[in-house]
GROMACS .gro file of C-alpha atoms in nm:
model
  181
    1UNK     CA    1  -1.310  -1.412   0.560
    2UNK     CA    2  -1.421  -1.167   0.305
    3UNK     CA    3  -1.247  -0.968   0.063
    4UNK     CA    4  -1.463  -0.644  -0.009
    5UNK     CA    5  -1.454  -0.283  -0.105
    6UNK     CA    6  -1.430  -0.030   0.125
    7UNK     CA    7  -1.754   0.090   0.229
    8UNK     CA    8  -1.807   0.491   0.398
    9UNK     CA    9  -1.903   0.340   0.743
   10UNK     CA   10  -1.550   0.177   0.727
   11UNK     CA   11  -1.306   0.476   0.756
   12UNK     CA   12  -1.289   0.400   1.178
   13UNK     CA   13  -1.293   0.025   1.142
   14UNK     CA   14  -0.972   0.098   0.869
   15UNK     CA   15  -0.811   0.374   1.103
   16UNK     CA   16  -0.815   0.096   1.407
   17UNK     CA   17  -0.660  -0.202   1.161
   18UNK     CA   18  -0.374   0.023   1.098
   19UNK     CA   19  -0.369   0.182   1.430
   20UNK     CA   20  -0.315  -0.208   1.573
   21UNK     CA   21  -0.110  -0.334   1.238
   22UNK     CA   22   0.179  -0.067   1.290
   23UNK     CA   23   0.142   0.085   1.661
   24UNK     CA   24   0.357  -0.157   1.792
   25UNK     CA   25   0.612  -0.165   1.546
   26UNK     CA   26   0.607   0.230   1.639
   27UNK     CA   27   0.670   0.179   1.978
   28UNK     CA   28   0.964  -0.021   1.979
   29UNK     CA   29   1.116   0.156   1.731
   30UNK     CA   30   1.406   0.407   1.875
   31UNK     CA   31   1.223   0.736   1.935
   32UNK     CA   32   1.547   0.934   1.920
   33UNK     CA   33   1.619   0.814   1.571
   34UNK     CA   34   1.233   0.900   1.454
   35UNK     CA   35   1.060   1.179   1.482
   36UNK     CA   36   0.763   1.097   1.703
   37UNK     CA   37   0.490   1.409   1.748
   38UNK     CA   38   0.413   1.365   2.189
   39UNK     CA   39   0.069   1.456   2.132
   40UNK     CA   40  -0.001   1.233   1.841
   41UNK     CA   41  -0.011   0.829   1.959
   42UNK     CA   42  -0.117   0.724   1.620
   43UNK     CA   43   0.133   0.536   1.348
   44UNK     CA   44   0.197   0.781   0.992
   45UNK     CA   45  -0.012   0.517   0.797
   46UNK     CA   46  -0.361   0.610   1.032
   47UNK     CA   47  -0.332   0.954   0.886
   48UNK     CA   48  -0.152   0.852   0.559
   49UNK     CA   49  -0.501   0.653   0.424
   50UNK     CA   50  -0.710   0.988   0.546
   51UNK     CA   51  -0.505   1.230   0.324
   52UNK     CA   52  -0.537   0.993   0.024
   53UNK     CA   53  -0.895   0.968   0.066
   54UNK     CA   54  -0.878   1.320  -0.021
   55UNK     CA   55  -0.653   1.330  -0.313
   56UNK     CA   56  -0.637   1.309  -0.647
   57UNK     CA   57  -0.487   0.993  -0.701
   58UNK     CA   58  -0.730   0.809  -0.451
   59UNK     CA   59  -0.933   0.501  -0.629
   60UNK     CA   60  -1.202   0.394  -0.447
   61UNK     CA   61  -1.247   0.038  -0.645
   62UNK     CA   62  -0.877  -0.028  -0.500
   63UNK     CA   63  -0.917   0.024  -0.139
   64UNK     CA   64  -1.026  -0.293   0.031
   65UNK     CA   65  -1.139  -0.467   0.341
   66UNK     CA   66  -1.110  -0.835   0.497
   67UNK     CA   67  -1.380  -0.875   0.717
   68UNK     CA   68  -1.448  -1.176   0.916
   69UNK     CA   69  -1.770  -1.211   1.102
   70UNK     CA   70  -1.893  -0.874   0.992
   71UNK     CA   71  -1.607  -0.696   1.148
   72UNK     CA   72  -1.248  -0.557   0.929
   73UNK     CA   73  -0.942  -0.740   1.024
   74UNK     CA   74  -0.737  -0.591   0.743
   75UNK     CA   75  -0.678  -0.303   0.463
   76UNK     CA   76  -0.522  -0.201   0.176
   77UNK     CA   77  -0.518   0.073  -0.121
   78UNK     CA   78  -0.425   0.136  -0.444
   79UNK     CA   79  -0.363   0.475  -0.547
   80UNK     CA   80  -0.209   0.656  -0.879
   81UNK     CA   81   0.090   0.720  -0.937
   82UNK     CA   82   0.344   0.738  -1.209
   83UNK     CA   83   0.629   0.602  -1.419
   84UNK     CA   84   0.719   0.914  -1.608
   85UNK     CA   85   0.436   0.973  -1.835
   86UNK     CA   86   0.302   0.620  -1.753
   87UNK     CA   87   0.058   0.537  -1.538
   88UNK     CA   88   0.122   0.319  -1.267
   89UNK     CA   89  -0.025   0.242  -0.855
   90UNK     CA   90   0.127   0.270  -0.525
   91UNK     CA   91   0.021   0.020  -0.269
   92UNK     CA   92   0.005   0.086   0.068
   93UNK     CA   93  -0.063   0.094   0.357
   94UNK     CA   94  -0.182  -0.289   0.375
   95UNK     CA   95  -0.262  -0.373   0.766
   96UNK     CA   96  -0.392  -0.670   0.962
   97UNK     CA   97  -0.513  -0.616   1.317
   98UNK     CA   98  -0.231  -0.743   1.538
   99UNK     CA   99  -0.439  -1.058   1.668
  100UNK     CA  100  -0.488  -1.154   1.277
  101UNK     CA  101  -0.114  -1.147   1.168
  102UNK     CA  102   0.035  -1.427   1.000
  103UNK     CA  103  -0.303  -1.596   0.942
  104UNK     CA  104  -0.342  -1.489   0.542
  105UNK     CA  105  -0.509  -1.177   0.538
  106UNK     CA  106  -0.249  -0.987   0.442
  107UNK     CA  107  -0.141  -1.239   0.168
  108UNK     CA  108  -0.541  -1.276   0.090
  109UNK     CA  109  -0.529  -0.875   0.061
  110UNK     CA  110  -0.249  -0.876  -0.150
  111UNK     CA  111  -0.349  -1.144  -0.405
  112UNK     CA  112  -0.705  -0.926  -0.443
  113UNK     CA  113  -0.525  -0.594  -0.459
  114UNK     CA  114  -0.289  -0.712  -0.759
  115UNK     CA  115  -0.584  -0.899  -0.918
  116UNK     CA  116  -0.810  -0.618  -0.891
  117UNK     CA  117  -0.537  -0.424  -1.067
  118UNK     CA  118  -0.477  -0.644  -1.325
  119UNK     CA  119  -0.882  -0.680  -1.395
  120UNK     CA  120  -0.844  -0.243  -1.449
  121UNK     CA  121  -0.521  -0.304  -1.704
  122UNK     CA  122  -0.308  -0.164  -1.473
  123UNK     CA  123   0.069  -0.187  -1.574
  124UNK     CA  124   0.189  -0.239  -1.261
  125UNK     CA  125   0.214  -0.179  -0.897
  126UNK     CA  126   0.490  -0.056  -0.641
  127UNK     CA  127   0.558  -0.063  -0.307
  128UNK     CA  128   0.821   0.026  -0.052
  129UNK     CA  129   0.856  -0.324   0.221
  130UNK     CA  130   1.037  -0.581   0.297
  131UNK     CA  131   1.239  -0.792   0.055
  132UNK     CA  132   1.191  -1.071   0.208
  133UNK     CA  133   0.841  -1.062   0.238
  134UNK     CA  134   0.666  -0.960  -0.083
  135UNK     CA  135   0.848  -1.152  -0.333
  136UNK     CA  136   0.621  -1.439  -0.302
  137UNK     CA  137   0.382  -1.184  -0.438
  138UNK     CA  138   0.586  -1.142  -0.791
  139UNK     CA  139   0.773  -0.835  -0.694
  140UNK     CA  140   1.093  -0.748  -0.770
  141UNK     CA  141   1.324  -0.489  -0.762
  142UNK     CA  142   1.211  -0.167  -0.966
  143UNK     CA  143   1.588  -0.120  -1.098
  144UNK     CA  144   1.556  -0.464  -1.279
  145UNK     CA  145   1.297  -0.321  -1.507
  146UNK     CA  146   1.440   0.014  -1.474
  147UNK     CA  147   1.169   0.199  -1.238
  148UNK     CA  148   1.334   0.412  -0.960
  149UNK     CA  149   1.165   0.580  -0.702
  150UNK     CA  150   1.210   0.977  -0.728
  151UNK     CA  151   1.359   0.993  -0.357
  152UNK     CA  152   1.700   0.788  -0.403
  153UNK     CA  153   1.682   0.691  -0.009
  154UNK     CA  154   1.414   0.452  -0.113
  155UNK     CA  155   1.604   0.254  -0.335
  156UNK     CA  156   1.667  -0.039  -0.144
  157UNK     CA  157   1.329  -0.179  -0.005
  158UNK     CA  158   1.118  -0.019  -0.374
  159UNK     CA  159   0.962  -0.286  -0.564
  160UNK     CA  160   0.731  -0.312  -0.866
  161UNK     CA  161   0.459  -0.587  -0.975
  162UNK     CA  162   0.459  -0.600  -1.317
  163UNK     CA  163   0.123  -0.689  -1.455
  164UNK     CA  164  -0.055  -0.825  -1.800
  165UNK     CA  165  -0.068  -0.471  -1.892
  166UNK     CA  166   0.309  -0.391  -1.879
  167UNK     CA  167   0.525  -0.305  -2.173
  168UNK     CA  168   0.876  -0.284  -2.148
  169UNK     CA  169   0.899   0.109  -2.243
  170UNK     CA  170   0.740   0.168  -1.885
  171UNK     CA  171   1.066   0.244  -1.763
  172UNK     CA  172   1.206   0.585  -1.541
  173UNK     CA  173   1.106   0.744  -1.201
  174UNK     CA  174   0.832   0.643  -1.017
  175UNK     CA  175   0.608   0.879  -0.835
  176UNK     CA  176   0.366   0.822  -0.566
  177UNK     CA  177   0.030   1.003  -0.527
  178UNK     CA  178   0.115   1.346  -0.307
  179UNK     CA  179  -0.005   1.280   0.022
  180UNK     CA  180   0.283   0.989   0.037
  181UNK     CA  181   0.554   1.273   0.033
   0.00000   0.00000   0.00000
């Protein structure tokens, strides 16, 4: 496997990874609690990495690729975002293609991603997941270094990764790049 930058001819390689990472999550999940568009099949996070290719806050050093055998298996991004008047980067989404999960390519993704960051000076990173899960990658809680995100219903699964970079003033509300909202 091969960590890499994103390339141009990637965008429907990345679209499928996240298409096969979260569609099944999607469709298990209660459609009367979510709101579910008939005519669109695809997962949030398919169109979620097309708006911030557009945007402002989209970094195209921090959007990589695992490809094994010349074909992507997995994806994530960095983009900017904020800590008050710091800045800061939101990660996500970060997909594996179903058949890959629980192999290390997400945890391969994720160590390149924060090391990438680091490499730039970065302060730190945030994310929105599972407690359980992304510990083991050095995040914590954002109210432990007193980062909240600026939509209070997020509180309980946002996280931050302090890096080298990081000085304790970087403290206050945390804002994703636009297309996230």
């Amino acid at each position: 496997m091969l960590i890499r930058r994103e390339r141009a001819y990637d965008t429907t390689a990345i679209a499928a990874v996240h298409r096969s990472a979260f569609a099944p999550r999607r469709a298990a999940a209660d459609t009367a609690t979510i709101d579910v568009p008939a005519d669109d099949p695809d997962p949030p996070e398919v169109d979620l990495v097309e708006r911030l290719r557009g945007d402002a806050g989209w970094i195209p050093t921090l959007s990589l690729v695992a490809v094994e055998f010349d074909v992507v298996i997995g994806h994530v991004c960095l983009t900017r975002a904020s800590v008050g008047p710091y800045p800061a980067l939101g990660l996500g989404p970060i997909g594996v293609l179903a058949d890959h999960q629980g192999s290390g390519v997400g945890s391969a993704l994720m160590h390149a991603a924060l090391g990438a960051a680091d490499a730039l000076d970065e302060p730190l990173v945030a994310l929105l997941g599972s407690l359980d899960y992304y510990p083991r990658f050095g995040f914590v809680p954002g109210g432990r270094v007193d980062i909240h995100p600026d939509d209070p219903s997020w509180t309980t699964h946002f996280q931050v990764r302090p890096l080298t970079a990081f000085e304790p003033r970087i403290t206050g509300e945390f804002r994703y790049a636009e297309p996230f909202y």
